[in-house]
Amino acid sequence: MLKDLSIKLHSLTVFRNLLSDPVIRNLLAFLDSAEGDTRLSVDIYASFIKSLYESGFQSLASYVADIASSDENIRIRYITRKEALPSLIEESAKQELQILQEVCDLSPEKLKSLLSYDGYLPSFKEEKLSLSEIYAHRTENIHKYGYGMYAKYRMFYLSEGRIVPVVNPDRTTLSELIDYKREQKIILDNTAALLSGKPASNILLTGDAGTGKSSTIKAIVNELYSKGLRILEVRKEQLRELPKILDELTDNPLKFIVFIDDLSFQKDDDNFSALKAILEGSVSAKGQNVVIYATSNRRHLVKESFSDRDGDDIHRNDTIQEIISLSERFGIQVTFSRPDKKTYLDIVHHLADSAGIEYEEEKIDLAAERFVLSRGSRSARAARQFVDNIISGNIIL
């Protein structure tokens, strides 16, 4: 009976987080109200369907399978820590999956039959699936799917010491990035090594602004997301928080890029020491599932002045060596040089073709060169801005 299903759902323990899910919460509210006031019950039923639609699903079964498989619970934590799973927890999970299977098996007709109302009511798709098989597959491949917010999102950032998902991430793909294929391959190969459990290096990407350093890293995450790769962006001033965050990521079955964009330091910057300690391997060293990728427009990362070189520090040579050696603590350094004229125009042509712009090559080349002269130098970013200006009508060919 559907009334018994409500009681069963309230008994969930391992999967108790699901009771706070908006779809399940509205479904429970409907089941508990179905024998009461008809108008109230219809209103709650409509709220249930609305929350299902807003989740991006039209099938209740698929939705339940998705939230159950990605749920962060005590059973998953035992598995990710590779600890023996207590039999009581395993039995609870098994029985609760059967309860959730009953939710998957619900049909709109079954729910509507509880109402003494013959008018139109919205519906949802029926779908036959085995929740226990889906859950077993997701658990066996937890290193690819992840759990909790890491199962739903691919990009994250640090906010007040907490890891927060990026709801609308950058969708740049490698196919959209023209040129720099050799540089991309170095980073891609290192990241593939990380995913396969092989030793992987921290990478420093240096070069001129607008050459695609940051875009390359994000594109690689988009390329390898389905294989278990995630990215966490950290600002320079947050580096002292990294040891705690790295401890949090160590037991996670996924692989992570800790991304530091536009990195540079003043000589006496405390964050310099924090990053140095992490790269050298401090007490809170990063796990084997984490690499650090940083971008910088400066090869040595630390802003020097002539006074630093010629000052009265009797150990100034040691000081200067310490300053410039930070970049050497990255296992791999990749340089993105500014594109020459031919490469710049090739990027322009590719972007214009992708945007469906019709053009005469001679005219677009002249316009692209005029555009870049006003910005000082050629870059992939300048090419993108030029084509965007054509699309918006600011530049007429």
PDB file of N, CA and C in Angstrom, residues 176-273:
ATOM      1  N   GLU A 176      38.240  23.483 -29.421  1.00  0.00           N
ATOM      2  CA  GLU A 176      38.056  24.914 -29.639  1.00  0.00           C
ATOM      3  C   GLU A 176      39.356  25.695 -29.519  1.00  0.00           C
ATOM      4  N   LEU A 177      40.377  25.075 -28.954  1.00  0.00           N
ATOM      5  CA  LEU A 177      41.652  25.758 -28.736  1.00  0.00           C
ATOM      6  C   LEU A 177      42.584  25.484 -29.905  1.00  0.00           C
ATOM      7  N   ILE A 178      42.902  26.511 -30.640  1.00  0.00           N
ATOM      8  CA  ILE A 178      43.724  26.375 -31.841  1.00  0.00           C
ATOM      9  C   ILE A 178      45.193  26.540 -31.466  1.00  0.00           C
ATOM     10  N   ASP A 179      46.042  25.759 -32.140  1.00  0.00           N
ATOM     11  CA  ASP A 179      47.482  25.805 -31.924  1.00  0.00           C
ATOM     12  C   ASP A 179      47.825  25.326 -30.498  1.00  0.00           C
ATOM     13  N   TYR A 180      49.063  25.428 -30.110  1.00  0.00           N
ATOM     14  CA  TYR A 180      49.571  24.974 -28.811  1.00  0.00           C
ATOM     15  C   TYR A 180      49.287  23.486 -28.570  1.00  0.00           C
ATOM     16  N   LYS A 181      49.234  22.691 -29.627  1.00  0.00           N
ATOM     17  CA  LYS A 181      48.927  21.264 -29.480  1.00  0.00           C
ATOM     18  C   LYS A 181      50.033  20.531 -28.720  1.00  0.00           C
ATOM     19  N   ARG A 182      51.282  20.927 -28.941  1.00  0.00           N
ATOM     20  CA  ARG A 182      52.377  20.281 -28.233  1.00  0.00           C
ATOM     21  C   ARG A 182      52.268  20.557 -26.732  1.00  0.00           C
ATOM     22  N   GLU A 183      51.982  21.807 -26.384  1.00  0.00           N
ATOM     23  CA  GLU A 183      51.844  22.165 -24.969  1.00  0.00           C
ATOM     24  C   GLU A 183      50.651  21.452 -24.336  1.00  0.00           C
ATOM     25  N   GLN A 184      49.545  21.385 -25.079  1.00  0.00           N
ATOM     26  CA  GLN A 184      48.351  20.705 -24.563  1.00  0.00           C
ATOM     27  C   GLN A 184      48.621  19.230 -24.314  1.00  0.00           C
ATOM     28  N   LYS A 185      49.387  18.609 -25.204  1.00  0.00           N
ATOM     29  CA  LYS A 185      49.672  17.176 -25.075  1.00  0.00           C
ATOM     30  C   LYS A 185      50.489  16.882 -23.819  1.00  0.00           C
ATOM     31  N   ILE A 186      51.432  17.746 -23.493  1.00  0.00           N
ATOM     32  CA  ILE A 186      52.233  17.550 -22.280  1.00  0.00           C
ATOM     33  C   ILE A 186      51.327  17.527 -21.048  1.00  0.00           C
ATOM     34  N   ILE A 187      50.417  18.479 -20.989  1.00  0.00           N
ATOM     35  CA  ILE A 187      49.512  18.586 -19.835  1.00  0.00           C
ATOM     36  C   ILE A 187      48.511  17.434 -19.841  1.00  0.00           C
ATOM     37  N   LEU A 188      48.019  17.092 -21.021  1.00  0.00           N
ATOM     38  CA  LEU A 188      47.051  16.000 -21.149  1.00  0.00           C
ATOM     39  C   LEU A 188      47.672  14.672 -20.730  1.00  0.00           C
ATOM     40  N   ASP A 189      48.891  14.414 -21.161  1.00  0.00           N
ATOM     41  CA  ASP A 189      49.567  13.156 -20.816  1.00  0.00           C
ATOM     42  C   ASP A 189      49.811  13.063 -19.314  1.00  0.00           C
ATOM     43  N   ASN A 190      50.212  14.153 -18.701  1.00  0.00           N
ATOM     44  CA  ASN A 190      50.457  14.153 -17.251  1.00  0.00           C
ATOM     45  C   ASN A 190      49.158  13.895 -16.490  1.00  0.00           C
ATOM     46  N   THR A 191      48.061  14.496 -16.971  1.00  0.00           N
ATOM     47  CA  THR A 191      46.768  14.318 -16.322  1.00  0.00           C
ATOM     48  C   THR A 191      46.264  12.888 -16.503  1.00  0.00           C
ATOM     49  N   ALA A 192      46.509  12.309 -17.666  1.00  0.00           N
ATOM     50  CA  ALA A 192      46.135  10.913 -17.899  1.00  0.00           C
ATOM     51  C   ALA A 192      46.900   9.988 -16.951  1.00  0.00           C
ATOM     52  N   ALA A 193      48.164  10.307 -16.671  1.00  0.00           N
ATOM     53  CA  ALA A 193      48.945   9.531 -15.712  1.00  0.00           C
ATOM     54  C   ALA A 193      48.319   9.606 -14.327  1.00  0.00           C
ATOM     55  N   LEU A 194      47.871  10.791 -13.935  1.00  0.00           N
ATOM     56  CA  LEU A 194      47.182  10.964 -12.650  1.00  0.00           C
ATOM     57  C   LEU A 194      45.961  10.060 -12.567  1.00  0.00           C
ATOM     58  N   LEU A 195      45.149  10.054 -13.634  1.00  0.00           N
ATOM     59  CA  LEU A 195      43.921   9.265 -13.645  1.00  0.00           C
ATOM     60  C   LEU A 195      44.197   7.759 -13.601  1.00  0.00           C
ATOM     61  N   SER A 196      45.329   7.340 -14.148  1.00  0.00           N
ATOM     62  CA  SER A 196      45.649   5.914 -14.182  1.00  0.00           C
ATOM     63  C   SER A 196      46.397   5.455 -12.934  1.00  0.00           C
ATOM     64  N   GLY A 197      46.601   6.366 -11.977  1.00  0.00           N
ATOM     65  CA  GLY A 197      47.277   6.000 -10.744  1.00  0.00           C
ATOM     66  C   GLY A 197      48.789   6.031 -10.821  1.00  0.00           C
ATOM     67  N   LYS A 198      49.348   6.534 -11.919  1.00  0.00           N
ATOM     68  CA  LYS A 198      50.796   6.637 -12.070  1.00  0.00           C
ATOM     69  C   LYS A 198      51.282   7.966 -11.469  1.00  0.00           C
ATOM     70  N   PRO A 199      52.582   8.070 -11.173  1.00  0.00           N
ATOM     71  CA  PRO A 199      53.093   9.340 -10.648  1.00  0.00           C
ATOM     72  C   PRO A 199      52.833  10.484 -11.632  1.00  0.00           C
ATOM     73  N   ALA A 200      52.294  11.574 -11.125  1.00  0.00           N
ATOM     74  CA  ALA A 200      51.996  12.741 -11.961  1.00  0.00           C
ATOM     75  C   ALA A 200      52.646  13.966 -11.337  1.00  0.00           C
ATOM     76  N   SER A 201      53.081  14.879 -12.166  1.00  0.00           N
ATOM     77  CA  SER A 201      53.813  16.059 -11.703  1.00  0.00           C
ATOM     78  C   SER A 201      52.902  17.260 -11.533  1.00  0.00           C
ATOM     79  N   ASN A 202      53.319  18.174 -10.665  1.00  0.00           N
ATOM     80  CA  ASN A 202      52.716  19.500 -10.633  1.00  0.00           C
ATOM     81  C   ASN A 202      53.213  20.249 -11.858  1.00  0.00           C
ATOM     82  N   ILE A 203      52.366  21.111 -12.411  1.00  0.00           N
ATOM     83  CA  ILE A 203      52.727  21.795 -13.654  1.00  0.00           C
ATOM     84  C   ILE A 203      52.602  23.301 -13.489  1.00  0.00           C
ATOM     85  N   LEU A 204      53.604  24.005 -13.987  1.00  0.00           N
ATOM     86  CA  LEU A 204      53.568  25.457 -14.056  1.00  0.00           C
ATOM     87  C   LEU A 204      53.452  25.863 -15.519  1.00  0.00           C
ATOM     88  N   LEU A 205      52.388  26.590 -15.855  1.00  0.00           N
ATOM     89  CA  LEU A 205      52.172  27.082 -17.212  1.00  0.00           C
ATOM     90  C   LEU A 205      52.513  28.557 -17.230  1.00  0.00           C
ATOM     91  N   THR A 206      53.533  28.925 -17.997  1.00  0.00           N
ATOM     92  CA  THR A 206      53.935  30.327 -18.075  1.00  0.00           C
ATOM     93  C   THR A 206      53.798  30.817 -19.511  1.00  0.00           C
ATOM     94  N   GLY A 207      53.812  32.127 -19.662  1.00  0.00           N
ATOM     95  CA  GLY A 207      53.719  32.699 -20.998  1.00  0.00           C
ATOM     96  C   GLY A 207      52.904  33.967 -21.009  1.00  0.00           C
ATOM     97  N   ASP A 208      52.771  34.524 -22.178  1.00  0.00           N
ATOM     98  CA  ASP A 208      52.086  35.804 -22.329  1.00  0.00           C
ATOM     99  C   ASP A 208      50.595  35.676 -22.015  1.00  0.00           C
ATOM    100  N   ALA A 209      50.009  36.773 -21.582  1.00  0.00           N
ATOM    101  CA  ALA A 209      48.580  36.809 -21.286  1.00  0.00           C
ATOM    102  C   ALA A 209      47.772  36.526 -22.551  1.00  0.00           C
ATOM    103  N   GLY A 210      46.672  35.818 -22.382  1.00  0.00           N
ATOM    104  CA  GLY A 210      45.769  35.571 -23.496  1.00  0.00           C
ATOM    105  C   GLY A 210      46.171  34.443 -24.414  1.00  0.00           C
ATOM    106  N   THR A 211      47.177  33.647 -24.020  1.00  0.00           N
ATOM    107  CA  THR A 211      47.632  32.560 -24.891  1.00  0.00           C
ATOM    108  C   THR A 211      46.904  31.249 -24.638  1.00  0.00           C
ATOM    109  N   GLY A 212      45.993  31.228 -23.674  1.00  0.00           N
ATOM    110  CA  GLY A 212      45.162  30.036 -23.476  1.00  0.00           C
ATOM    111  C   GLY A 212      45.630  29.093 -22.384  1.00  0.00           C
ATOM    112  N   LYS A 213      46.417  29.577 -21.435  1.00  0.00           N
ATOM    113  CA  LYS A 213      46.914  28.712 -20.360  1.00  0.00           C
ATOM    114  C   LYS A 213      45.769  28.200 -19.493  1.00  0.00           C
ATOM    115  N   SER A 214      44.964  29.114 -18.978  1.00  0.00           N
ATOM    116  CA  SER A 214      43.843  28.726 -18.117  1.00  0.00           C
ATOM    117  C   SER A 214      42.801  27.933 -18.895  1.00  0.00           C
ATOM    118  N   SER A 215      42.523  28.359 -20.122  1.00  0.00           N
ATOM    119  CA  SER A 215      41.523  27.664 -20.941  1.00  0.00           C
ATOM    120  C   SER A 215      41.937  26.224 -21.213  1.00  0.00           C
ATOM    121  N   THR A 216      43.239  25.995 -21.381  1.00  0.00           N
ATOM    122  CA  THR A 216      43.727  24.639 -21.634  1.00  0.00           C
ATOM    123  C   THR A 216      43.436  23.728 -20.454  1.00  0.00           C
ATOM    124  N   ILE A 217      43.691  24.212 -19.245  1.00  0.00           N
ATOM    125  CA  ILE A 217      43.447  23.400 -18.053  1.00  0.00           C
ATOM    126  C   ILE A 217      41.965  23.070 -17.927  1.00  0.00           C
ATOM    127  N   LYS A 218      41.105  24.053 -18.112  1.00  0.00           N
ATOM    128  CA  LYS A 218      39.665  23.823 -17.987  1.00  0.00           C
ATOM    129  C   LYS A 218      39.154  22.903 -19.094  1.00  0.00           C
ATOM    130  N   ALA A 219      39.713  23.036 -20.284  1.00  0.00           N
ATOM    131  CA  ALA A 219      39.313  22.166 -21.397  1.00  0.00           C
ATOM    132  C   ALA A 219      39.711  20.722 -21.116  1.00  0.00           C
ATOM    133  N   ILE A 220      40.858  20.511 -20.499  1.00  0.00           N
ATOM    134  CA  ILE A 220      41.293  19.156 -20.160  1.00  0.00           C
ATOM    135  C   ILE A 220      40.374  18.542 -19.112  1.00  0.00           C
ATOM    136  N   VAL A 221      39.918  19.346 -18.166  1.00  0.00           N
ATOM    137  CA  VAL A 221      38.953  18.856 -17.180  1.00  0.00           C
ATOM    138  C   VAL A 221      37.666  18.436 -17.876  1.00  0.00           C
ATOM    139  N   ASN A 222      37.187  19.244 -18.806  1.00  0.00           N
ATOM    140  CA  ASN A 222      35.974  18.889 -19.548  1.00  0.00           C
ATOM    141  C   ASN A 222      36.178  17.623 -20.371  1.00  0.00           C
ATOM    142  N   GLU A 223      37.388  17.447 -20.883  1.00  0.00           N
ATOM    143  CA  GLU A 223      37.701  16.272 -21.692  1.00  0.00           C
ATOM    144  C   GLU A 223      37.719  14.990 -20.852  1.00  0.00           C
ATOM    145  N   LEU A 224      38.222  15.096 -19.612  1.00  0.00           N
ATOM    146  CA  LEU A 224      38.462  13.903 -18.793  1.00  0.00           C
ATOM    147  C   LEU A 224      37.523  13.793 -17.591  1.00  0.00           C
ATOM    148  N   TYR A 225      36.506  14.631 -17.547  1.00  0.00           N
ATOM    149  CA  TYR A 225      35.550  14.613 -16.435  1.00  0.00           C
ATOM    150  C   TYR A 225      34.929  13.239 -16.235  1.00  0.00           C
ATOM    151  N   SER A 226      34.537  12.591 -17.328  1.00  0.00           N
ATOM    152  CA  SER A 226      33.851  11.303 -17.227  1.00  0.00           C
ATOM    153  C   SER A 226      34.776  10.188 -16.739  1.00  0.00           C
ATOM    154  N   LYS A 227      36.078  10.445 -16.725  1.00  0.00           N
ATOM    155  CA  LYS A 227      37.036   9.452 -16.242  1.00  0.00           C
ATOM    156  C   LYS A 227      37.424   9.685 -14.782  1.00  0.00           C
ATOM    157  N   GLY A 228      36.773  10.672 -14.164  1.00  0.00           N
ATOM    158  CA  GLY A 228      36.988  10.883 -12.736  1.00  0.00           C
ATOM    159  C   GLY A 228      37.842  12.076 -12.375  1.00  0.00           C
ATOM    160  N   LEU A 229      37.949  13.067 -13.278  1.00  0.00           N
ATOM    161  CA  LEU A 229      38.770  14.253 -13.015  1.00  0.00           C
ATOM    162  C   LEU A 229      37.895  15.428 -12.583  1.00  0.00           C
ATOM    163  N   ARG A 230      38.340  16.131 -11.540  1.00  0.00           N
ATOM    164  CA  ARG A 230      37.671  17.338 -11.081  1.00  0.00           C
ATOM    165  C   ARG A 230      38.716  18.425 -10.874  1.00  0.00           C
ATOM    166  N   ILE A 231      38.267  19.680 -10.780  1.00  0.00           N
ATOM    167  CA  ILE A 231      39.198  20.800 -10.601  1.00  0.00           C
ATOM    168  C   ILE A 231      38.717  21.686  -9.464  1.00  0.00           C
ATOM    169  N   LEU A 232      39.658  22.127  -8.647  1.00  0.00           N
ATOM    170  CA  LEU A 232      39.377  23.048  -7.546  1.00  0.00           C
ATOM    171  C   LEU A 232      40.238  24.287  -7.733  1.00  0.00           C
ATOM    172  N   GLU A 233      39.593  25.429  -7.948  1.00  0.00           N
ATOM    173  CA  GLU A 233      40.341  26.678  -8.145  1.00  0.00           C
ATOM    174  C   GLU A 233      40.581  27.353  -6.801  1.00  0.00           C
ATOM    175  N   VAL A 234      41.832  27.734  -6.582  1.00  0.00           N
ATOM    176  CA  VAL A 234      42.244  28.360  -5.320  1.00  0.00           C
ATOM    177  C   VAL A 234      42.951  29.668  -5.644  1.00  0.00           C
ATOM    178  N   ARG A 235      42.567  30.740  -4.968  1.00  0.00           N
ATOM    179  CA  ARG A 235      43.243  32.019  -5.159  1.00  0.00           C
ATOM    180  C   ARG A 235      44.539  32.059  -4.342  1.00  0.00           C
ATOM    181  N   LYS A 236      45.440  32.920  -4.756  1.00  0.00           N
ATOM    182  CA  LYS A 236      46.744  32.987  -4.102  1.00  0.00           C
ATOM    183  C   LYS A 236      46.613  33.213  -2.591  1.00  0.00           C
ATOM    184  N   GLU A 237      45.701  34.107  -2.185  1.00  0.00           N
ATOM    185  CA  GLU A 237      45.562  34.425  -0.758  1.00  0.00           C
ATOM    186  C   GLU A 237      44.922  33.295   0.045  1.00  0.00           C
ATOM    187  N   GLN A 238      44.481  32.237  -0.646  1.00  0.00           N
ATOM    188  CA  GLN A 238      43.880  31.092   0.050  1.00  0.00           C
ATOM    189  C   GLN A 238      44.860  29.926   0.219  1.00  0.00           C
ATOM    190  N   LEU A 239      46.100  30.113  -0.207  1.00  0.00           N
ATOM    191  CA  LEU A 239      47.052  29.005  -0.199  1.00  0.00           C
ATOM    192  C   LEU A 239      47.301  28.449   1.197  1.00  0.00           C
ATOM    193  N   ARG A 240      47.204  29.295   2.225  1.00  0.00           N
ATOM    194  CA  ARG A 240      47.423  28.806   3.594  1.00  0.00           C
ATOM    195  C   ARG A 240      46.309  27.869   4.052  1.00  0.00           C
ATOM    196  N   GLU A 241      45.186  27.889   3.345  1.00  0.00           N
ATOM    197  CA  GLU A 241      44.088  26.986   3.689  1.00  0.00           C
ATOM    198  C   GLU A 241      44.234  25.626   3.017  1.00  0.00           C
ATOM    199  N   LEU A 242      45.203  25.512   2.102  1.00  0.00           N
ATOM    200  CA  LEU A 242      45.323  24.288   1.308  1.00  0.00           C
ATOM    201  C   LEU A 242      45.591  23.013   2.111  1.00  0.00           C
ATOM    202  N   PRO A 243      46.453  23.028   3.138  1.00  0.00           N
ATOM    203  CA  PRO A 243      46.688  21.771   3.861  1.00  0.00           C
ATOM    204  C   PRO A 243      45.406  21.106   4.359  1.00  0.00           C
ATOM    205  N   LYS A 244      44.495  21.898   4.917  1.00  0.00           N
ATOM    206  CA  LYS A 244      43.226  21.339   5.399  1.00  0.00           C
ATOM    207  C   LYS A 244      42.396  20.796   4.239  1.00  0.00           C
ATOM    208  N   ILE A 245      42.382  21.516   3.132  1.00  0.00           N
ATOM    209  CA  ILE A 245      41.616  21.091   1.972  1.00  0.00           C
ATOM    210  C   ILE A 245      42.213  19.819   1.372  1.00  0.00           C
ATOM    211  N   LEU A 246      43.540  19.749   1.320  1.00  0.00           N
ATOM    212  CA  LEU A 246      44.190  18.563   0.772  1.00  0.00           C
ATOM    213  C   LEU A 246      43.891  17.336   1.623  1.00  0.00           C
ATOM    214  N   ASP A 247      43.819  17.513   2.937  1.00  0.00           N
ATOM    215  CA  ASP A 247      43.433  16.401   3.810  1.00  0.00           C
ATOM    216  C   ASP A 247      42.030  15.909   3.471  1.00  0.00           C
ATOM    217  N   GLU A 248      41.158  16.862   3.145  1.00  0.00           N
ATOM    218  CA  GLU A 248      39.776  16.513   2.800  1.00  0.00           C
ATOM    219  C   GLU A 248      39.702  15.737   1.489  1.00  0.00           C
ATOM    220  N   LEU A 249      40.579  16.064   0.549  1.00  0.00           N
ATOM    221  CA  LEU A 249      40.536  15.432  -0.768  1.00  0.00           C
ATOM    222  C   LEU A 249      41.246  14.075  -0.802  1.00  0.00           C
ATOM    223  N   THR A 250      42.127  13.824   0.166  1.00  0.00           N
ATOM    224  CA  THR A 250      42.967  12.627   0.119  1.00  0.00           C
ATOM    225  C   THR A 250      42.161  11.341   0.033  1.00  0.00           C
ATOM    226  N   ASP A 251      41.067  11.233   0.791  1.00  0.00           N
ATOM    227  CA  ASP A 251      40.265   9.997   0.805  1.00  0.00           C
ATOM    228  C   ASP A 251      39.241   9.940  -0.321  1.00  0.00           C
ATOM    229  N   ASN A 252      39.166  11.008  -1.097  1.00  0.00           N
ATOM    230  CA  ASN A 252      38.185  11.024  -2.182  1.00  0.00           C
ATOM    231  C   ASN A 252      38.659  10.115  -3.317  1.00  0.00           C
ATOM    232  N   PRO A 253      37.787   9.273  -3.875  1.00  0.00           N
ATOM    233  CA  PRO A 253      38.213   8.348  -4.930  1.00  0.00           C
ATOM    234  C   PRO A 253      38.501   9.019  -6.270  1.00  0.00           C
ATOM    235  N   LEU A 254      38.080  10.276  -6.432  1.00  0.00           N
ATOM    236  CA  LEU A 254      38.313  10.990  -7.676  1.00  0.00           C
ATOM    237  C   LEU A 254      39.719  11.586  -7.701  1.00  0.00           C
ATOM    238  N   LYS A 255      40.100  12.103  -8.859  1.00  0.00           N
ATOM    239  CA  LYS A 255      41.378  12.781  -9.018  1.00  0.00           C
ATOM    240  C   LYS A 255      41.121  14.284  -9.172  1.00  0.00           C
ATOM    241  N   PHE A 256      42.010  15.089  -8.611  1.00  0.00           N
ATOM    242  CA  PHE A 256      41.784  16.532  -8.566  1.00  0.00           C
ATOM    243  C   PHE A 256      42.977  17.321  -9.092  1.00  0.00           C
ATOM    244  N   ILE A 257      42.655  18.378  -9.845  1.00  0.00           N
ATOM    245  CA  ILE A 257      43.623  19.420 -10.170  1.00  0.00           C
ATOM    246  C   ILE A 257      43.324  20.596  -9.242  1.00  0.00           C
ATOM    247  N   VAL A 258      44.297  20.978  -8.421  1.00  0.00           N
ATOM    248  CA  VAL A 258      44.189  22.227  -7.668  1.00  0.00           C
ATOM    249  C   VAL A 258      44.761  23.310  -8.571  1.00  0.00           C
ATOM    250  N   PHE A 259      43.921  24.230  -8.987  1.00  0.00           N
ATOM    251  CA  PHE A 259      44.267  25.204 -10.021  1.00  0.00           C
ATOM    252  C   PHE A 259      44.486  26.580  -9.402  1.00  0.00           C
ATOM    253  N   ILE A 260      45.667  27.137  -9.624  1.00  0.00           N
ATOM    254  CA  ILE A 260      46.001  28.482  -9.142  1.00  0.00           C
ATOM    255  C   ILE A 260      46.272  29.343 -10.369  1.00  0.00           C
ATOM    256  N   ASP A 261      45.414  30.303 -10.627  1.00  0.00           N
ATOM    257  CA  ASP A 261      45.527  31.110 -11.845  1.00  0.00           C
ATOM    258  C   ASP A 261      46.270  32.413 -11.567  1.00  0.00           C
ATOM    259  N   ASP A 262      47.062  32.828 -12.562  1.00  0.00           N
ATOM    260  CA  ASP A 262      47.760  34.116 -12.527  1.00  0.00           C
ATOM    261  C   ASP A 262      48.578  34.261 -11.246  1.00  0.00           C
ATOM    262  N   LEU A 263      49.471  33.328 -11.042  1.00  0.00           N
ATOM    263  CA  LEU A 263      50.235  33.257  -9.798  1.00  0.00           C
ATOM    264  C   LEU A 263      51.483  34.135  -9.850  1.00  0.00           C
ATOM    265  N   SER A 264      51.661  34.976  -8.840  1.00  0.00           N
ATOM    266  CA  SER A 264      52.896  35.745  -8.676  1.00  0.00           C
ATOM    267  C   SER A 264      52.937  36.218  -7.227  1.00  0.00           C
ATOM    268  N   PHE A 265      54.140  36.491  -6.748  1.00  0.00           N
ATOM    269  CA  PHE A 265      54.308  36.870  -5.352  1.00  0.00           C
ATOM    270  C   PHE A 265      55.198  38.104  -5.220  1.00  0.00           C
ATOM    271  N   GLN A 266      54.980  38.834  -4.152  1.00  0.00           N
ATOM    272  CA  GLN A 266      55.979  39.786  -3.696  1.00  0.00           C
ATOM    273  C   GLN A 266      57.028  38.999  -2.906  1.00  0.00           C
ATOM    274  N   LYS A 267      58.215  39.557  -2.740  1.00  0.00           N
ATOM    275  CA  LYS A 267      59.311  38.805  -2.128  1.00  0.00           C
ATOM    276  C   LYS A 267      58.965  38.312  -0.726  1.00  0.00           C
ATOM    277  N   ASP A 268      58.281  39.133   0.065  1.00  0.00           N
ATOM    278  CA  ASP A 268      58.013  38.777   1.458  1.00  0.00           C
ATOM    279  C   ASP A 268      56.593  38.252   1.662  1.00  0.00           C
ATOM    280  N   ASP A 269      55.988  37.764   0.608  1.00  0.00           N
ATOM    281  CA  ASP A 269      54.608  37.266   0.661  1.00  0.00           C
ATOM    282  C   ASP A 269      54.545  35.956   1.450  1.00  0.00           C
ATOM    283  N   ASP A 270      53.693  35.925   2.498  1.00  0.00           N
ATOM    284  CA  ASP A 270      53.545  34.704   3.311  1.00  0.00           C
ATOM    285  C   ASP A 270      53.017  33.536   2.489  1.00  0.00           C
ATOM    286  N   ASN A 271      52.226  33.839   1.470  1.00  0.00           N
ATOM    287  CA  ASN A 271      51.663  32.765   0.647  1.00  0.00           C
ATOM    288  C   ASN A 271      52.746  32.043  -0.147  1.00  0.00           C
ATOM    289  N   PHE A 272      53.867  32.728  -0.378  1.00  0.00           N
ATOM    290  CA  PHE A 272      55.009  32.111  -1.048  1.00  0.00           C
ATOM    291  C   PHE A 272      55.475  30.898  -0.256  1.00  0.00           C
ATOM    292  N   SER A 273      55.635  31.062   1.053  1.00  0.00           N
ATOM    293  CA  SER A 273      56.096  29.967   1.912  1.00  0.00           C
ATOM    294  C   SER A 273      55.075  28.840   1.979  1.00  0.00           C
TER     295      SER A 273
END
